[in-house]
């Protein structure tokens, strides 16, 4: 009986040993797979330690181009338009004569006013002599005091008549000058609104002169941008020359006049309650006159910054389930997903408003293939975000080209292969 029991126990031990060996054999590949996963090389990608910094912005604002010195010529006297001294569309210089409106009529008025003035001066001279004579006679008691006072009154009336005649002559000379309409500014003149021979009155519009160089652009800055710009100007003692403005004209991209360089010359001091914007103005040189007022343009301010912000290269930001995200490294250099709040885009940089702390290590290279928990081999980031973006885009373009070439080769191979029916026929 003991032998039977011992045999049975030995059989059980043997069975257990076999089962254990079988289990060990099944677990062996799993452990090997885990070892292979652990031995997989870390993913090499650029990593940067974020910190607060001043980031230059690259923003543009829409505007309607205008000429600051544009002038509408208006007739200031009544009369018939006798001559026009320009051709529509030509460039005129300040002081050039443009229209003639019955100058003979106003010259005759000037002559009459000159004669009135001479008469008034002659009357004044007589009244002065009478006043002097009556003054001498009064000292000799030859005339009464009343007669002397009357002579003085006539002298003062004569003086007033002279002043009145002088004013009338000045007015007549002004009208004579207005009869010859001249250019108050230099620029391109428009079509004439009134033809020669028509009667014009004071206030009749004649033409428009538009100076093309320089040009002024008025645009609206968002409240935040205006605040940062005012802060920057305060640091430079209000010197606006440090802010360079660039004017881009849609439709002229690539041409010599497609972009003009200018300067910021005005920043408003109040916020528009309706739009939450601040008015600004910039002036641009336009020597060739290629850009014309009335065009819709975009103004870009160079030198505008965001102060004391955190930013990462724009390529480092991807879209996760909870919104925009980046990958940060923990103490074991493993990638951890972090949801962030985005601010402005500043060229190749993306400003981060919330979600990151100074000193954290962020994956700033190409995030393709990254997964949470993946071990990262940090590559030092040199700080050139624009070059980083260009390298990634170039790599993607090259990969797409290789895929397209491979697809084309497969398509050609499929076209060269004989069909089954053709093989049977052969």
Coordinates of C-alpha atoms in Angstrom, one line a residue:
X1 CA 0.0 0.0 0.0
X2 CA 2.8 2.4 0.9
X3 CA 4.5 1.5 -2.4
X4 CA 1.3 2.4 -4.2
X5 CA 1.0 5.7 -2.4
X6 CA 4.6 6.5 -3.0
X7 CA 4.2 5.6 -6.7
X8 CA 1.2 7.8 -6.9
X9 CA 3.0 10.7 -5.2
X10 CA 5.9 10.3 -7.5
X11 CA 3.6 10.4 -10.5
X12 CA 2.0 13.6 -9.1
X13 CA 5.4 15.2 -8.6
X14 CA 6.4 14.2 -12.1
X15 CA 3.2 15.6 -13.5
X16 CA 3.6 18.9 -11.7
X17 CA 7.2 19.1 -12.9
X18 CA 6.1 18.6 -16.5
X19 CA 3.4 21.2 -16.2
X20 CA 5.9 23.6 -14.7
X21 CA 8.3 23.0 -17.5
X22 CA 5.5 23.5 -20.0
X23 CA 4.5 26.8 -18.4
X24 CA 8.1 27.9 -18.4
X25 CA 8.4 27.1 -22.1
X26 CA 5.3 29.2 -22.8
X27 CA 6.5 32.2 -20.8
X28 CA 9.9 32.2 -22.3
X29 CA 8.9 33.9 -25.6
X30 CA 7.0 36.6 -23.7
X31 CA 10.0 37.4 -21.6
X32 CA 12.1 37.5 -24.7
X33 CA 9.7 39.9 -26.3
X34 CA 9.7 42.1 -23.3
X35 CA 13.5 42.1 -23.4
X36 CA 13.4 43.0 -27.0
X37 CA 11.0 45.9 -26.3
X38 CA 13.2 47.2 -23.6
X39 CA 16.2 46.9 -25.8
X40 CA 14.6 49.0 -28.5
X41 CA 16.7 52.1 -29.1
X42 CA 15.3 55.4 -27.7
X43 CA 13.6 57.8 -30.1
X44 CA 16.1 60.6 -31.0
X45 CA 14.4 64.0 -31.2
X46 CA 15.1 67.6 -30.4
X47 CA 14.3 68.7 -26.9
X48 CA 14.4 72.2 -25.3
X49 CA 14.1 73.5 -21.8
X50 CA 11.4 76.1 -21.9
X51 CA 11.9 79.5 -20.2
X52 CA 10.3 82.9 -20.4
X53 CA 11.5 85.2 -23.1
X54 CA 10.6 88.0 -25.4
X55 CA 9.2 86.8 -28.7
X56 CA 9.0 89.0 -31.8
X57 CA 5.7 88.8 -33.5
X58 CA 5.0 88.6 -37.2
X59 CA 1.5 89.9 -37.6
X60 CA -0.2 91.9 -40.4
X61 CA -3.3 94.1 -40.3
X62 CA -5.7 94.9 -43.2
X63 CA -6.1 98.5 -44.2
X64 CA -7.3 100.8 -47.0
X65 CA -4.5 102.8 -48.6
X66 CA -4.9 106.5 -48.7
X67 CA -3.0 109.6 -49.7
X68 CA -2.6 111.9 -46.7
X69 CA -2.2 115.1 -48.8
X70 CA -4.9 114.4 -51.4
X71 CA -6.6 117.7 -52.4
X72 CA -9.9 118.3 -54.2
X73 CA -9.7 121.5 -56.2
X74 CA -12.8 123.8 -55.7
X75 CA -13.6 127.0 -57.5
X76 CA -13.6 130.0 -55.1
X77 CA -15.0 132.6 -57.6
X78 CA -17.9 132.8 -60.0
X79 CA -17.4 132.9 -63.7
X80 CA -17.0 131.0 -66.9
X81 CA -14.2 128.5 -67.1
X82 CA -12.0 129.9 -69.9
X83 CA -8.9 127.5 -70.0
X84 CA -7.6 124.2 -68.7
X85 CA -3.8 124.0 -68.5
X86 CA -3.2 120.3 -67.9
X87 CA -4.0 116.9 -69.3
X88 CA -5.9 114.4 -67.1
X89 CA -3.7 111.9 -65.4
X90 CA -0.4 113.9 -65.6
X91 CA 1.8 114.7 -62.7
X92 CA 1.6 118.3 -61.7
X93 CA 3.9 120.3 -59.4
X94 CA 2.9 122.6 -56.6
X95 CA 2.2 126.1 -58.0
X96 CA 1.4 125.0 -61.5
X97 CA -1.5 126.8 -63.1
X98 CA -4.5 124.5 -63.8
X99 CA -7.6 126.6 -64.6
X100 CA -8.5 130.1 -65.6
X101 CA -11.8 131.6 -64.6
X102 CA -12.5 135.0 -66.3
X103 CA -9.5 136.8 -65.0
X104 CA -10.3 139.9 -67.0
X105 CA -13.5 140.5 -65.0
X106 CA -11.6 140.3 -61.7
X107 CA -8.8 142.4 -63.1
X108 CA -11.3 145.2 -63.9
X109 CA -12.6 145.0 -60.4
X110 CA -9.1 145.4 -59.1
X111 CA -8.5 148.5 -61.2
X112 CA -11.7 150.0 -59.9
X113 CA -10.7 149.3 -56.3
X114 CA -7.4 150.9 -56.9
X115 CA -9.1 154.0 -58.2
X116 CA -11.4 154.1 -55.2
X117 CA -8.3 153.9 -53.0
X118 CA -6.6 156.8 -54.7
X119 CA -9.7 158.9 -54.3
X120 CA -10.0 158.0 -50.7
X121 CA -6.3 158.9 -50.1
X122 CA -6.8 162.3 -51.9
X123 CA -9.8 163.0 -49.7
X124 CA -7.8 162.1 -46.6
X125 CA -5.0 164.5 -47.7
X126 CA -7.5 167.3 -48.0
X127 CA -9.1 166.6 -44.6
X128 CA -5.6 166.5 -43.0
X129 CA -4.7 169.9 -44.4
X130 CA -8.1 171.3 -43.2
X131 CA -7.6 170.0 -39.7
X132 CA -4.1 171.5 -39.5
X133 CA -5.3 174.9 -40.8
X134 CA -8.3 174.9 -38.3
X135 CA -5.9 174.0 -35.5
X136 CA -3.8 177.1 -36.3
X137 CA -6.8 179.3 -36.6
X138 CA -8.1 178.0 -33.3
X139 CA -4.9 179.1 -31.5
X140 CA -5.5 182.6 -32.9
X141 CA -9.2 182.6 -31.9
X142 CA -10.1 183.0 -35.5
X143 CA -12.5 179.9 -35.6
X144 CA -14.7 178.3 -33.0
X145 CA -14.0 175.1 -31.2
X146 CA -16.9 173.5 -33.0
X147 CA -15.4 174.2 -36.4
X148 CA -12.1 172.7 -35.4
X149 CA -13.9 169.6 -34.1
X150 CA -15.8 169.3 -37.3
X151 CA -12.5 169.4 -39.3
X152 CA -11.0 166.6 -37.1
X153 CA -14.1 164.5 -37.6
X154 CA -13.8 164.8 -41.4
X155 CA -10.2 163.8 -41.2
X156 CA -11.1 160.6 -39.3
X157 CA -13.9 159.8 -41.8
X158 CA -11.3 160.2 -44.6
X159 CA -8.9 157.8 -42.8
X160 CA -11.7 155.2 -42.5
X161 CA -12.5 155.6 -46.2
X162 CA -8.9 154.9 -47.0
X163 CA -8.9 151.7 -44.8
X164 CA -12.2 150.6 -46.4
X165 CA -10.8 151.1 -49.9
X166 CA -7.6 149.2 -49.1
X167 CA -9.7 146.3 -47.8
X168 CA -11.8 146.3 -51.0
X169 CA -8.6 146.3 -53.1
X170 CA -7.2 143.4 -51.1
X171 CA -10.4 141.4 -51.6
X172 CA -10.4 142.2 -55.3
X173 CA -6.8 141.0 -55.6
X174 CA -7.7 137.8 -53.8
X175 CA -10.5 137.1 -56.3
X176 CA -8.2 137.9 -59.1
X177 CA -5.8 135.3 -57.7
X178 CA -8.6 132.7 -57.3
X179 CA -9.5 133.2 -61.0
X180 CA -6.2 131.4 -61.7
X181 CA -6.5 128.0 -60.0
X182 CA -3.1 126.6 -59.1
X183 CA -1.9 123.3 -57.7
X184 CA -1.6 123.4 -53.9
X185 CA 0.4 120.1 -53.8
X186 CA 2.3 117.9 -56.2
X187 CA 0.8 114.8 -57.4
X188 CA -1.3 113.1 -60.1
X189 CA -4.4 115.1 -61.3
X190 CA -7.6 113.4 -62.1
X191 CA -10.2 114.0 -64.8
X192 CA -11.6 117.4 -64.9
X193 CA -15.1 117.6 -63.5
X194 CA -16.1 120.8 -65.5
X195 CA -15.5 121.4 -69.2
X196 CA -14.1 124.6 -70.6
X197 CA -16.9 127.1 -71.3
X198 CA -19.1 126.1 -68.4
X199 CA -20.2 128.5 -65.7
X200 CA -18.7 127.7 -62.3
X201 CA -19.7 129.1 -58.9
X202 CA -17.9 129.2 -55.6
X203 CA -17.7 125.7 -54.3
X204 CA -17.8 123.9 -57.6
X205 CA -15.5 120.9 -57.6
X206 CA -13.0 121.0 -60.5
X207 CA -10.5 118.0 -60.1
X208 CA -8.6 116.0 -57.5
X209 CA -4.8 116.0 -57.0
X210 CA -3.4 112.8 -55.4
X211 CA 0.2 112.8 -54.2
X212 CA 1.6 109.3 -54.6
X213 CA 4.8 109.7 -52.6
X214 CA 4.6 109.3 -49.7
X215 CA 1.5 107.3 -48.9
X216 CA -0.2 107.0 -45.5
X217 CA -1.8 103.9 -44.2
X218 CA -4.2 104.0 -41.2
X219 CA -5.0 100.7 -39.6
X220 CA -6.5 99.2 -36.4
X221 CA -4.3 97.4 -33.9
X222 CA -6.0 94.9 -31.5
X223 CA -5.9 96.1 -27.9
X224 CA -3.3 93.5 -26.8
X225 CA -1.0 94.4 -29.7
X226 CA -1.3 98.1 -29.0
X227 CA -0.6 97.5 -25.3
X228 CA 2.6 95.6 -26.1
X229 CA 3.6 98.2 -28.7
X230 CA 3.1 101.1 -26.2
X231 CA 5.1 99.2 -23.6
X232 CA 7.9 98.7 -26.1
X233 CA 7.9 102.3 -27.1
X234 CA 8.1 103.3 -23.5
X235 CA 11.3 101.3 -23.1
X236 CA 12.8 103.1 -26.1
X237 CA 11.7 106.6 -24.8
X238 CA 8.8 106.8 -27.4
X239 CA 11.1 106.4 -30.4
X240 CA 8.8 105.1 -33.2
X241 CA 11.7 104.8 -35.6
X242 CA 12.5 101.4 -34.0
X243 CA 9.3 100.0 -35.4
X244 CA 9.6 99.3 -39.1
X245 CA 6.4 98.8 -41.1
X246 CA 6.1 96.8 -44.3
X247 CA 3.3 97.2 -46.8
X248 CA 2.1 94.2 -48.8
X249 CA -0.2 94.8 -51.8
X250 CA -2.3 91.8 -52.9
X251 CA -1.9 91.2 -56.6
X252 CA 1.5 92.8 -56.8
X253 CA 3.4 90.1 -54.9
X254 CA 6.8 89.5 -56.5
X255 CA 6.9 92.8 -58.3
X256 CA 9.1 95.8 -57.4
X257 CA 6.2 97.6 -55.8
X258 CA 4.6 94.6 -54.2
X259 CA 6.1 95.5 -50.8
X260 CA 7.1 98.9 -49.5
X261 CA 9.1 99.7 -46.4
X262 CA 8.0 102.6 -44.1
X263 CA 7.8 103.8 -40.6
X264 CA 5.2 103.9 -37.8
X265 CA 4.4 107.5 -37.1
X266 CA 1.3 107.4 -34.9
X267 CA -0.2 105.2 -32.2
X268 CA -3.6 106.2 -30.8
X269 CA -4.2 107.0 -27.1
X270 CA -7.6 105.5 -26.7
X271 CA -9.4 102.2 -27.4
X272 CA -12.4 102.1 -29.7
X273 CA -15.2 100.7 -27.5
X274 CA -17.0 99.2 -30.5
X275 CA -14.1 97.2 -31.9
X276 CA -11.6 97.1 -29.0
X277 CA -8.9 98.3 -31.3
X278 CA -6.5 101.3 -31.3
X279 CA -5.8 103.4 -34.4
X280 CA -2.3 103.5 -35.8
X281 CA -0.7 105.1 -38.8
X282 CA 2.4 104.4 -40.9
X283 CA 4.0 106.3 -43.8
X284 CA 5.6 104.6 -46.9
X285 CA 7.8 106.0 -49.6
X286 CA 6.3 105.3 -53.1
X287 CA 8.8 106.9 -55.5
X288 CA 7.7 104.9 -58.6
X289 CA 4.0 105.5 -58.0
X290 CA 3.2 101.8 -58.5
X291 CA 1.0 101.6 -55.4
X292 CA -2.2 103.7 -55.7
X293 CA -4.5 105.0 -52.9
X294 CA -7.8 103.1 -52.5
X295 CA -6.1 99.7 -52.6
X296 CA -6.7 97.2 -49.9
X297 CA -3.3 96.3 -48.3
X298 CA -1.8 94.6 -45.3
X299 CA 0.6 96.3 -42.9
X300 CA 3.1 94.2 -41.0
X301 CA 5.0 95.7 -38.1
X302 CA 8.6 94.5 -37.6
X303 CA 9.8 94.8 -34.1
X304 CA 6.5 94.2 -32.3
X305 CA 7.1 91.7 -29.4
X306 CA 5.3 89.7 -26.8
X307 CA 7.2 90.2 -23.5
X308 CA 8.0 87.5 -20.8
X309 CA 6.2 84.6 -22.5
X310 CA 6.9 80.9 -23.0
X311 CA 7.0 79.6 -26.5
X312 CA 7.9 76.4 -28.4
X313 CA 8.4 75.8 -32.1
X314 CA 5.0 75.6 -33.8
X315 CA 5.7 72.1 -35.1
X316 CA 5.9 70.8 -31.5
X317 CA 2.2 71.3 -30.9
X318 CA -0.2 68.6 -32.0
X319 CA -3.9 67.9 -31.5
X320 CA -4.8 65.5 -28.7
X321 CA -8.1 64.2 -27.3
X322 CA -8.2 67.0 -24.8
X323 CA -7.1 69.7 -27.2
X324 CA -3.7 71.1 -28.2
X325 CA -0.8 69.2 -26.6
X326 CA 3.0 68.9 -26.4
X327 CA 5.2 66.1 -25.1
X328 CA 7.3 66.8 -22.0
X329 CA 10.1 64.5 -20.6
X330 CA 9.9 63.1 -17.1
X331 CA 13.0 62.2 -15.0
X332 CA 13.4 58.9 -16.9
X333 CA 13.4 60.7 -20.3
X334 CA 10.0 59.3 -21.2
X335 CA 7.5 61.3 -23.2
X336 CA 4.4 62.5 -21.3
X337 CA 1.4 64.2 -23.0
X338 CA 0.6 67.7 -21.7
X339 CA -2.5 69.7 -22.7
X340 CA -1.6 73.4 -23.2
X341 CA -3.5 76.7 -23.9
X342 CA -2.2 78.4 -27.1
X343 CA -1.6 82.1 -27.6
X344 CA -0.4 84.0 -30.7
X345 CA 1.7 82.4 -33.5
X346 CA 4.9 84.4 -33.8
X347 CA 6.5 83.2 -37.1
X348 CA 7.8 79.7 -36.4
X349 CA 7.0 80.0 -32.7
X350 CA 3.8 79.1 -30.9
X351 CA 3.3 81.1 -27.7
X352 CA 2.0 79.0 -24.8
X353 CA -0.3 80.7 -22.3
X354 CA -0.8 77.8 -19.9
X355 CA 0.2 74.2 -19.4
X356 CA 4.0 74.5 -19.1
X357 CA 6.3 75.6 -16.3
X358 CA 9.8 77.2 -16.8
X359 CA 12.5 74.5 -16.7
X360 CA 10.4 71.7 -18.2
X361 CA 11.9 69.7 -21.0
X362 CA 9.7 69.8 -24.1
X363 CA 10.0 67.8 -27.3
X364 CA 10.3 70.5 -30.0
X365 CA 11.3 68.3 -32.9
X366 CA 9.1 66.3 -35.3
X367 CA 6.4 64.7 -33.1
X368 CA 5.5 62.1 -35.7
X369 CA 5.5 58.6 -34.2
X370 CA 5.7 59.8 -30.6
X371 CA 3.5 58.1 -28.0
X372 CA 3.1 58.6 -24.3
X373 CA 5.7 56.6 -22.3
X374 CA 8.1 56.3 -25.2
X375 CA 11.8 56.7 -24.2
X376 CA 13.4 59.7 -25.7
X377 CA 17.0 60.3 -26.7
X378 CA 17.2 64.1 -26.2
X379 CA 18.9 66.0 -29.0
X380 CA 20.1 69.5 -28.2
X381 CA 17.9 72.2 -29.8
X382 CA 20.0 75.1 -31.2
X383 CA 17.1 77.6 -30.9
X384 CA 16.5 78.1 -34.6
X385 CA 12.8 77.2 -34.9
X386 CA 12.5 78.3 -38.5
X387 CA 15.3 76.0 -39.6
X388 CA 13.8 73.2 -37.6
X389 CA 10.4 73.6 -39.4
X390 CA 12.2 73.8 -42.7
X391 CA 14.1 70.5 -42.1
X392 CA 10.9 68.7 -41.1
X393 CA 9.0 70.0 -44.1
X394 CA 11.9 69.0 -46.4
X395 CA 12.0 65.5 -44.9
X396 CA 8.2 65.1 -45.3
X397 CA 8.4 66.3 -48.9
X398 CA 11.2 63.9 -49.6
X399 CA 9.3 61.0 -48.1
X400 CA 6.2 61.9 -50.1
X401 CA 8.3 62.0 -53.2
X402 CA 9.8 58.5 -52.5
X403 CA 6.3 57.1 -51.9
X404 CA 5.1 58.6 -55.1
X405 CA 8.1 57.1 -57.0
X406 CA 7.5 53.7 -55.4
X407 CA 3.8 53.8 -56.4
X408 CA 4.7 54.8 -59.9
X409 CA 7.1 51.9 -60.2
X410 CA 4.5 49.4 -58.9
X411 CA 2.0 50.8 -61.4
X412 CA 4.5 50.4 -64.2
X413 CA 5.3 46.8 -63.1
X414 CA 1.6 45.9 -63.0
X415 CA 1.1 47.3 -66.5
X416 CA 4.0 45.3 -67.9
X417 CA 2.9 41.9 -66.4
X418 CA 1.0 39.7 -68.9
X419 CA -2.6 38.8 -68.2
X420 CA -3.6 35.2 -67.4
X421 CA -5.4 34.8 -70.7
X422 CA -2.3 36.0 -72.6
X423 CA -0.1 33.5 -70.8
X424 CA -2.5 30.6 -71.6
X425 CA -2.5 31.6 -75.2
X426 CA 1.2 31.6 -75.4

